[in-house]
């Protein structure tokens, strides 16, 4: 579910109806993160952690929405990537804090210290971070696909001219393929005519401003 800024008047974040749609998405994401991270000291507490992540994500999202209403932040372009970013970053912060702790388990009269293998944690975190950015790329590609035609074309030409295309597509290239965009088809020289090149540069500037705004919204929510 991707809810654009133009739909915010219909899908009011203060209404019960929108949260009936958002809570299942939030819980699904929270469960995915909690069980994928597999933090030792979280064992047996997964459902409590899921609820904590859901509540914190909802609070941060509502806080950002209020800032938008007061003109203190830019409008939300899409809720789904924002929810992804907030939930993921909060879960990462919890993991980094809790991984430093040791849980004492008692076996008869002999206490055991259940420690976390740092190398295993680091490798797991890298894998989850990669999955997170792949999801963000997918959502970003779907947003770019909705850009005005000329801005979208200028951006795709610029991206394709900066990329190498191998047999195996990169994460970003794969994300655009999911949005029915094959970047290699946009690779071409820039216009030779000075006026056309200036027009291309102006369109590209506006397109990158849109991309920057989306990432800005994600960042502001994750640090709320």
PDB file of C-alpha atoms in Angstrom:
ATOM      1  CA  UNK A   1       0.000   0.000   0.000  1.00  0.00           C
ATOM      2  CA  UNK A   2       1.457   3.347  -1.057  1.00  0.00           C
ATOM      3  CA  UNK A   3      -0.541   6.418  -0.047  1.00  0.00           C
ATOM      4  CA  UNK A   4       0.515   9.547  -1.875  1.00  0.00           C
ATOM      5  CA  UNK A   5       0.511  13.059  -0.475  1.00  0.00           C
ATOM      6  CA  UNK A   6      -2.518  13.947  -2.587  1.00  0.00           C
ATOM      7  CA  UNK A   7      -4.510  11.294  -0.707  1.00  0.00           C
ATOM      8  CA  UNK A   8      -3.712  12.553   2.778  1.00  0.00           C
ATOM      9  CA  UNK A   9      -6.940  14.521   2.958  1.00  0.00           C
ATOM     10  CA  UNK A  10      -8.846  11.283   2.325  1.00  0.00           C
ATOM     11  CA  UNK A  11      -6.615   9.077   4.494  1.00  0.00           C
ATOM     12  CA  UNK A  12      -6.361  11.212   7.625  1.00  0.00           C
ATOM     13  CA  UNK A  13      -3.666   9.859   9.933  1.00  0.00           C
ATOM     14  CA  UNK A  14      -5.831  10.857  12.879  1.00  0.00           C
ATOM     15  CA  UNK A  15      -8.696   8.665  11.677  1.00  0.00           C
ATOM     16  CA  UNK A  16      -9.367   5.112  12.789  1.00  0.00           C
ATOM     17  CA  UNK A  17      -9.953   3.920   9.225  1.00  0.00           C
ATOM     18  CA  UNK A  18      -6.411   4.606   8.015  1.00  0.00           C
ATOM     19  CA  UNK A  19      -4.895   2.855  11.025  1.00  0.00           C
ATOM     20  CA  UNK A  20      -6.993  -0.216  10.330  1.00  0.00           C
ATOM     21  CA  UNK A  21      -5.007  -0.382   7.084  1.00  0.00           C
ATOM     22  CA  UNK A  22      -1.654   0.643   8.528  1.00  0.00           C
ATOM     23  CA  UNK A  23      -1.502  -1.588  11.614  1.00  0.00           C
ATOM     24  CA  UNK A  24      -1.383  -4.889   9.675  1.00  0.00           C
ATOM     25  CA  UNK A  25       1.457  -3.478   7.561  1.00  0.00           C
ATOM     26  CA  UNK A  26       3.274  -2.244  10.660  1.00  0.00           C
ATOM     27  CA  UNK A  27       2.907  -5.547  12.497  1.00  0.00           C
ATOM     28  CA  UNK A  28       4.095  -7.488   9.467  1.00  0.00           C
ATOM     29  CA  UNK A  29       7.203  -5.316   9.157  1.00  0.00           C
ATOM     30  CA  UNK A  30       7.923  -5.422  12.887  1.00  0.00           C
ATOM     31  CA  UNK A  31       7.658  -9.221  12.979  1.00  0.00           C
ATOM     32  CA  UNK A  32       9.900  -9.522   9.950  1.00  0.00           C
ATOM     33  CA  UNK A  33      12.593  -7.377  11.560  1.00  0.00           C
ATOM     34  CA  UNK A  34      12.388  -8.929  15.037  1.00  0.00           C
ATOM     35  CA  UNK A  35      12.559 -12.534  13.867  1.00  0.00           C
ATOM     36  CA  UNK A  36      15.168 -11.813  11.177  1.00  0.00           C
ATOM     37  CA  UNK A  37      17.498 -10.082  13.625  1.00  0.00           C
ATOM     38  CA  UNK A  38      17.333 -13.104  15.958  1.00  0.00           C
ATOM     39  CA  UNK A  39      18.848 -11.256  18.926  1.00  0.00           C
ATOM     40  CA  UNK A  40      19.487 -13.746  21.719  1.00  0.00           C
ATOM     41  CA  UNK A  41      18.164 -11.555  24.524  1.00  0.00           C
ATOM     42  CA  UNK A  42      14.940 -11.014  22.555  1.00  0.00           C
ATOM     43  CA  UNK A  43      14.021 -14.707  22.634  1.00  0.00           C
ATOM     44  CA  UNK A  44      10.694 -15.195  24.358  1.00  0.00           C
ATOM     45  CA  UNK A  45       9.914 -11.478  24.108  1.00  0.00           C
ATOM     46  CA  UNK A  46       9.303 -11.227  20.373  1.00  0.00           C
ATOM     47  CA  UNK A  47       5.625 -10.287  20.557  1.00  0.00           C
ATOM     48  CA  UNK A  48       6.315  -7.578  23.140  1.00  0.00           C
ATOM     49  CA  UNK A  49       9.047  -6.165  20.903  1.00  0.00           C
ATOM     50  CA  UNK A  50       6.761  -6.267  17.873  1.00  0.00           C
ATOM     51  CA  UNK A  51       4.146  -4.264  19.755  1.00  0.00           C
ATOM     52  CA  UNK A  52       6.793  -1.802  20.948  1.00  0.00           C
ATOM     53  CA  UNK A  53       8.034  -1.249  17.388  1.00  0.00           C
ATOM     54  CA  UNK A  54       4.473  -0.813  16.108  1.00  0.00           C
ATOM     55  CA  UNK A  55       3.635   1.748  18.792  1.00  0.00           C
ATOM     56  CA  UNK A  56       6.870   3.709  18.395  1.00  0.00           C
ATOM     57  CA  UNK A  57       6.547   3.783  14.603  1.00  0.00           C
ATOM     58  CA  UNK A  58       2.955   5.005  14.868  1.00  0.00           C
ATOM     59  CA  UNK A  59       3.934   7.734  17.349  1.00  0.00           C
ATOM     60  CA  UNK A  60       6.786   8.968  15.166  1.00  0.00           C
ATOM     61  CA  UNK A  61       4.604   8.950  12.068  1.00  0.00           C
ATOM     62  CA  UNK A  62       1.863  10.909  13.848  1.00  0.00           C
ATOM     63  CA  UNK A  63       4.455  13.335  15.185  1.00  0.00           C
ATOM     64  CA  UNK A  64       5.750  13.973  11.689  1.00  0.00           C
ATOM     65  CA  UNK A  65       2.212  14.386  10.328  1.00  0.00           C
ATOM     66  CA  UNK A  66       1.536  17.064  12.950  1.00  0.00           C
ATOM     67  CA  UNK A  67       4.680  18.903  11.889  1.00  0.00           C
ATOM     68  CA  UNK A  68       3.418  18.792   8.301  1.00  0.00           C
ATOM     69  CA  UNK A  69       0.081  20.256   9.405  1.00  0.00           C
ATOM     70  CA  UNK A  70       1.894  23.106  11.173  1.00  0.00           C
ATOM     71  CA  UNK A  71       4.064  23.820   8.141  1.00  0.00           C
ATOM     72  CA  UNK A  72       7.218  22.656   9.942  1.00  0.00           C
ATOM     73  CA  UNK A  73       8.004  19.775   7.560  1.00  0.00           C
ATOM     74  CA  UNK A  74       7.464  18.821   3.950  1.00  0.00           C
ATOM     75  CA  UNK A  75       4.422  16.745   2.964  1.00  0.00           C
ATOM     76  CA  UNK A  76       4.527  12.963   3.102  1.00  0.00           C
ATOM     77  CA  UNK A  77       4.969  11.649  -0.423  1.00  0.00           C
ATOM     78  CA  UNK A  78       4.253   7.992   0.389  1.00  0.00           C
ATOM     79  CA  UNK A  79       3.477   6.325   3.689  1.00  0.00           C
ATOM     80  CA  UNK A  80       4.855   2.865   2.976  1.00  0.00           C
ATOM     81  CA  UNK A  81       8.538   3.802   2.525  1.00  0.00           C
ATOM     82  CA  UNK A  82       8.270   6.117   5.510  1.00  0.00           C
ATOM     83  CA  UNK A  83       6.857   3.318   7.666  1.00  0.00           C
ATOM     84  CA  UNK A  84       9.631   1.009   6.468  1.00  0.00           C
ATOM     85  CA  UNK A  85      12.306   3.546   7.395  1.00  0.00           C
ATOM     86  CA  UNK A  86      10.898   4.400  10.828  1.00  0.00           C
ATOM     87  CA  UNK A  87      10.305   0.789  11.885  1.00  0.00           C
ATOM     88  CA  UNK A  88      13.653  -0.417  10.569  1.00  0.00           C
ATOM     89  CA  UNK A  89      15.723   2.338  12.155  1.00  0.00           C
ATOM     90  CA  UNK A  90      13.996   1.983  15.508  1.00  0.00           C
ATOM     91  CA  UNK A  91      14.540  -1.776  15.426  1.00  0.00           C
ATOM     92  CA  UNK A  92      18.212  -1.292  14.517  1.00  0.00           C
ATOM     93  CA  UNK A  93      18.645   1.118  17.441  1.00  0.00           C
ATOM     94  CA  UNK A  94      17.059  -1.396  19.814  1.00  0.00           C
ATOM     95  CA  UNK A  95      19.266  -4.163  18.502  1.00  0.00           C
ATOM     96  CA  UNK A  96      22.471  -2.175  18.816  1.00  0.00           C
ATOM     97  CA  UNK A  97      21.559  -1.285  22.373  1.00  0.00           C
ATOM     98  CA  UNK A  98      20.436  -4.755  23.428  1.00  0.00           C
ATOM     99  CA  UNK A  99      23.305  -6.608  21.741  1.00  0.00           C
ATOM    100  CA  UNK A 100      25.610  -5.114  24.364  1.00  0.00           C
ATOM    101  CA  UNK A 101      23.635  -6.755  27.125  1.00  0.00           C
ATOM    102  CA  UNK A 102      23.947 -10.257  28.508  1.00  0.00           C
ATOM    103  CA  UNK A 103      20.965 -12.227  29.670  1.00  0.00           C
ATOM    104  CA  UNK A 104      21.575 -14.354  32.732  1.00  0.00           C
ATOM    105  CA  UNK A 105      19.879 -17.719  32.507  1.00  0.00           C
ATOM    106  CA  UNK A 106      19.700 -20.035  35.471  1.00  0.00           C
ATOM    107  CA  UNK A 107      20.244 -23.757  35.160  1.00  0.00           C
ATOM    108  CA  UNK A 108      19.848 -25.119  38.677  1.00  0.00           C
ATOM    109  CA  UNK A 109      22.346 -23.166  40.775  1.00  0.00           C
ATOM    110  CA  UNK A 110      24.686 -22.428  37.890  1.00  0.00           C
ATOM    111  CA  UNK A 111      24.186 -19.082  36.175  1.00  0.00           C
ATOM    112  CA  UNK A 112      25.091 -18.979  32.506  1.00  0.00           C
ATOM    113  CA  UNK A 113      25.839 -15.884  30.524  1.00  0.00           C
ATOM    114  CA  UNK A 114      24.278 -16.023  27.095  1.00  0.00           C
ATOM    115  CA  UNK A 115      26.409 -13.712  24.960  1.00  0.00           C
ATOM    116  CA  UNK A 116      25.964 -12.619  21.387  1.00  0.00           C
ATOM    117  CA  UNK A 117      28.497 -13.578  18.765  1.00  0.00           C
ATOM    118  CA  UNK A 118      29.574 -10.220  17.366  1.00  0.00           C
ATOM    119  CA  UNK A 119      30.739 -11.590  14.022  1.00  0.00           C
ATOM    120  CA  UNK A 120      27.441 -13.384  13.486  1.00  0.00           C
ATOM    121  CA  UNK A 121      25.487 -10.267  14.461  1.00  0.00           C
ATOM    122  CA  UNK A 122      27.498  -8.080  12.115  1.00  0.00           C
ATOM    123  CA  UNK A 123      26.960 -10.411   9.149  1.00  0.00           C
ATOM    124  CA  UNK A 124      23.264 -10.667   9.914  1.00  0.00           C
ATOM    125  CA  UNK A 125      22.966  -6.907  10.191  1.00  0.00           C
ATOM    126  CA  UNK A 126      24.665  -6.433   6.828  1.00  0.00           C
ATOM    127  CA  UNK A 127      22.217  -8.854   5.207  1.00  0.00           C
ATOM    128  CA  UNK A 128      19.190  -7.137   6.725  1.00  0.00           C
ATOM    129  CA  UNK A 129      20.551  -3.707   5.835  1.00  0.00           C
ATOM    130  CA  UNK A 130      20.900  -4.885   2.243  1.00  0.00           C
ATOM    131  CA  UNK A 131      17.324  -6.172   2.231  1.00  0.00           C
ATOM    132  CA  UNK A 132      16.142  -2.861   3.663  1.00  0.00           C
ATOM    133  CA  UNK A 133      17.820  -0.816   0.952  1.00  0.00           C
ATOM    134  CA  UNK A 134      16.501  -3.157  -1.724  1.00  0.00           C
ATOM    135  CA  UNK A 135      13.000  -2.441  -0.429  1.00  0.00           C
ATOM    136  CA  UNK A 136      13.672   1.296  -0.376  1.00  0.00           C
ATOM    137  CA  UNK A 137      15.009   1.110  -3.951  1.00  0.00           C
ATOM    138  CA  UNK A 138      11.833  -0.699  -5.006  1.00  0.00           C
ATOM    139  CA  UNK A 139       9.642   1.953  -3.424  1.00  0.00           C
ATOM    140  CA  UNK A 140      11.802   4.746  -4.827  1.00  0.00           C
ATOM    141  CA  UNK A 141      11.583   3.281  -8.330  1.00  0.00           C
ATOM    142  CA  UNK A 142       7.799   3.094  -8.054  1.00  0.00           C
ATOM    143  CA  UNK A 143       7.736   6.761  -7.009  1.00  0.00           C
ATOM    144  CA  UNK A 144      10.013   7.810  -9.885  1.00  0.00           C
ATOM    145  CA  UNK A 145       7.730   5.954 -12.287  1.00  0.00           C
ATOM    146  CA  UNK A 146       5.024   8.464 -11.280  1.00  0.00           C
ATOM    147  CA  UNK A 147       7.160  11.559 -11.918  1.00  0.00           C
ATOM    148  CA  UNK A 148       6.080  13.908 -14.731  1.00  0.00           C
ATOM    149  CA  UNK A 149       7.189  12.369 -18.028  1.00  0.00           C
ATOM    150  CA  UNK A 150       9.943  14.833 -18.941  1.00  0.00           C
ATOM    151  CA  UNK A 151      11.454  14.879 -15.448  1.00  0.00           C
ATOM    152  CA  UNK A 152      11.295  11.098 -15.245  1.00  0.00           C
ATOM    153  CA  UNK A 153      12.980  10.694 -18.618  1.00  0.00           C
ATOM    154  CA  UNK A 154      15.771  13.152 -17.757  1.00  0.00           C
ATOM    155  CA  UNK A 155      16.426  11.340 -14.472  1.00  0.00           C
ATOM    156  CA  UNK A 156      16.453   7.882 -16.052  1.00  0.00           C
ATOM    157  CA  UNK A 157      18.837   9.044 -18.780  1.00  0.00           C
ATOM    158  CA  UNK A 158      21.186  10.440 -16.150  1.00  0.00           C
ATOM    159  CA  UNK A 159      21.043   7.284 -14.017  1.00  0.00           C
ATOM    160  CA  UNK A 160      21.589   4.970 -16.974  1.00  0.00           C
ATOM    161  CA  UNK A 161      24.563   6.983 -18.231  1.00  0.00           C
ATOM    162  CA  UNK A 162      26.213   6.633 -14.809  1.00  0.00           C
ATOM    163  CA  UNK A 163      25.724   2.866 -14.526  1.00  0.00           C
ATOM    164  CA  UNK A 164      27.433  -0.293 -15.662  1.00  0.00           C
ATOM    165  CA  UNK A 165      25.124  -3.015 -16.917  1.00  0.00           C
ATOM    166  CA  UNK A 166      26.203  -6.590 -16.249  1.00  0.00           C
ATOM    167  CA  UNK A 167      24.380  -9.879 -16.736  1.00  0.00           C
ATOM    168  CA  UNK A 168      23.214  -9.668 -13.120  1.00  0.00           C
ATOM    169  CA  UNK A 169      21.340  -6.403 -12.457  1.00  0.00           C
ATOM    170  CA  UNK A 170      22.289  -4.330  -9.436  1.00  0.00           C
ATOM    171  CA  UNK A 171      19.797  -3.804  -6.610  1.00  0.00           C
ATOM    172  CA  UNK A 172      18.778  -0.435  -8.035  1.00  0.00           C
ATOM    173  CA  UNK A 173      18.457  -1.792 -11.573  1.00  0.00           C
ATOM    174  CA  UNK A 174      16.350  -4.700 -10.290  1.00  0.00           C
ATOM    175  CA  UNK A 175      14.098  -2.245  -8.463  1.00  0.00           C
ATOM    176  CA  UNK A 176      13.442  -0.339 -11.683  1.00  0.00           C
ATOM    177  CA  UNK A 177      12.739  -3.591 -13.521  1.00  0.00           C
ATOM    178  CA  UNK A 178       9.993  -4.275 -10.964  1.00  0.00           C
ATOM    179  CA  UNK A 179       8.556  -0.881 -11.929  1.00  0.00           C
ATOM    180  CA  UNK A 180       8.682  -1.933 -15.620  1.00  0.00           C
ATOM    181  CA  UNK A 181      11.624   0.381 -16.315  1.00  0.00           C
ATOM    182  CA  UNK A 182      14.765  -0.965 -17.994  1.00  0.00           C
ATOM    183  CA  UNK A 183      17.421   1.616 -17.370  1.00  0.00           C
ATOM    184  CA  UNK A 184      19.720   0.436 -20.164  1.00  0.00           C
ATOM    185  CA  UNK A 185      17.063   1.494 -22.670  1.00  0.00           C
ATOM    186  CA  UNK A 186      17.533   5.108 -21.540  1.00  0.00           C
ATOM    187  CA  UNK A 187      21.294   5.237 -22.083  1.00  0.00           C
ATOM    188  CA  UNK A 188      22.056   7.876 -24.707  1.00  0.00           C
ATOM    189  CA  UNK A 189      24.306  10.897 -25.301  1.00  0.00           C
ATOM    190  CA  UNK A 190      23.184  14.233 -23.934  1.00  0.00           C
ATOM    191  CA  UNK A 191      21.686  16.683 -26.447  1.00  0.00           C
ATOM    192  CA  UNK A 192      24.290  18.431 -28.577  1.00  0.00           C
ATOM    193  CA  UNK A 193      22.207  21.574 -28.890  1.00  0.00           C
ATOM    194  CA  UNK A 194      22.980  24.027 -26.075  1.00  0.00           C
ATOM    195  CA  UNK A 195      19.338  24.965 -25.542  1.00  0.00           C
ATOM    196  CA  UNK A 196      18.221  21.331 -25.405  1.00  0.00           C
ATOM    197  CA  UNK A 197      21.023  20.459 -22.995  1.00  0.00           C
ATOM    198  CA  UNK A 198      20.042  23.348 -20.722  1.00  0.00           C
ATOM    199  CA  UNK A 199      16.435  22.170 -20.758  1.00  0.00           C
ATOM    200  CA  UNK A 200      17.590  18.643 -19.904  1.00  0.00           C
ATOM    201  CA  UNK A 201      19.669  19.981 -16.986  1.00  0.00           C
ATOM    202  CA  UNK A 202      16.712  21.953 -15.634  1.00  0.00           C
ATOM    203  CA  UNK A 203      14.422  18.917 -15.784  1.00  0.00           C
ATOM    204  CA  UNK A 204      17.090  16.776 -14.142  1.00  0.00           C
ATOM    205  CA  UNK A 205      17.499  19.308 -11.345  1.00  0.00           C
ATOM    206  CA  UNK A 206      13.770  19.231 -10.594  1.00  0.00           C
ATOM    207  CA  UNK A 207      13.710  15.426 -10.676  1.00  0.00           C
ATOM    208  CA  UNK A 208      16.571  15.130  -8.196  1.00  0.00           C
ATOM    209  CA  UNK A 209      14.842  17.657  -5.945  1.00  0.00           C
ATOM    210  CA  UNK A 210      11.862  15.301  -5.847  1.00  0.00           C
ATOM    211  CA  UNK A 211      14.108  12.366  -4.963  1.00  0.00           C
ATOM    212  CA  UNK A 212      15.885  14.401  -2.279  1.00  0.00           C
ATOM    213  CA  UNK A 213      12.554  15.431  -0.798  1.00  0.00           C
ATOM    214  CA  UNK A 214      11.444  11.822  -0.483  1.00  0.00           C
ATOM    215  CA  UNK A 215      14.654  10.854   1.322  1.00  0.00           C
ATOM    216  CA  UNK A 216      14.377  13.961   3.490  1.00  0.00           C
ATOM    217  CA  UNK A 217      10.923  12.875   4.625  1.00  0.00           C
ATOM    218  CA  UNK A 218      12.245   9.418   5.462  1.00  0.00           C
ATOM    219  CA  UNK A 219      15.180  10.843   7.412  1.00  0.00           C
ATOM    220  CA  UNK A 220      13.083  13.312   9.408  1.00  0.00           C
ATOM    221  CA  UNK A 221      10.776  10.511  10.506  1.00  0.00           C
ATOM    222  CA  UNK A 222      13.545   8.121  11.506  1.00  0.00           C
ATOM    223  CA  UNK A 223      15.240  10.661  13.775  1.00  0.00           C
ATOM    224  CA  UNK A 224      12.006  11.910  15.337  1.00  0.00           C
TER     225      UNK A 224
END
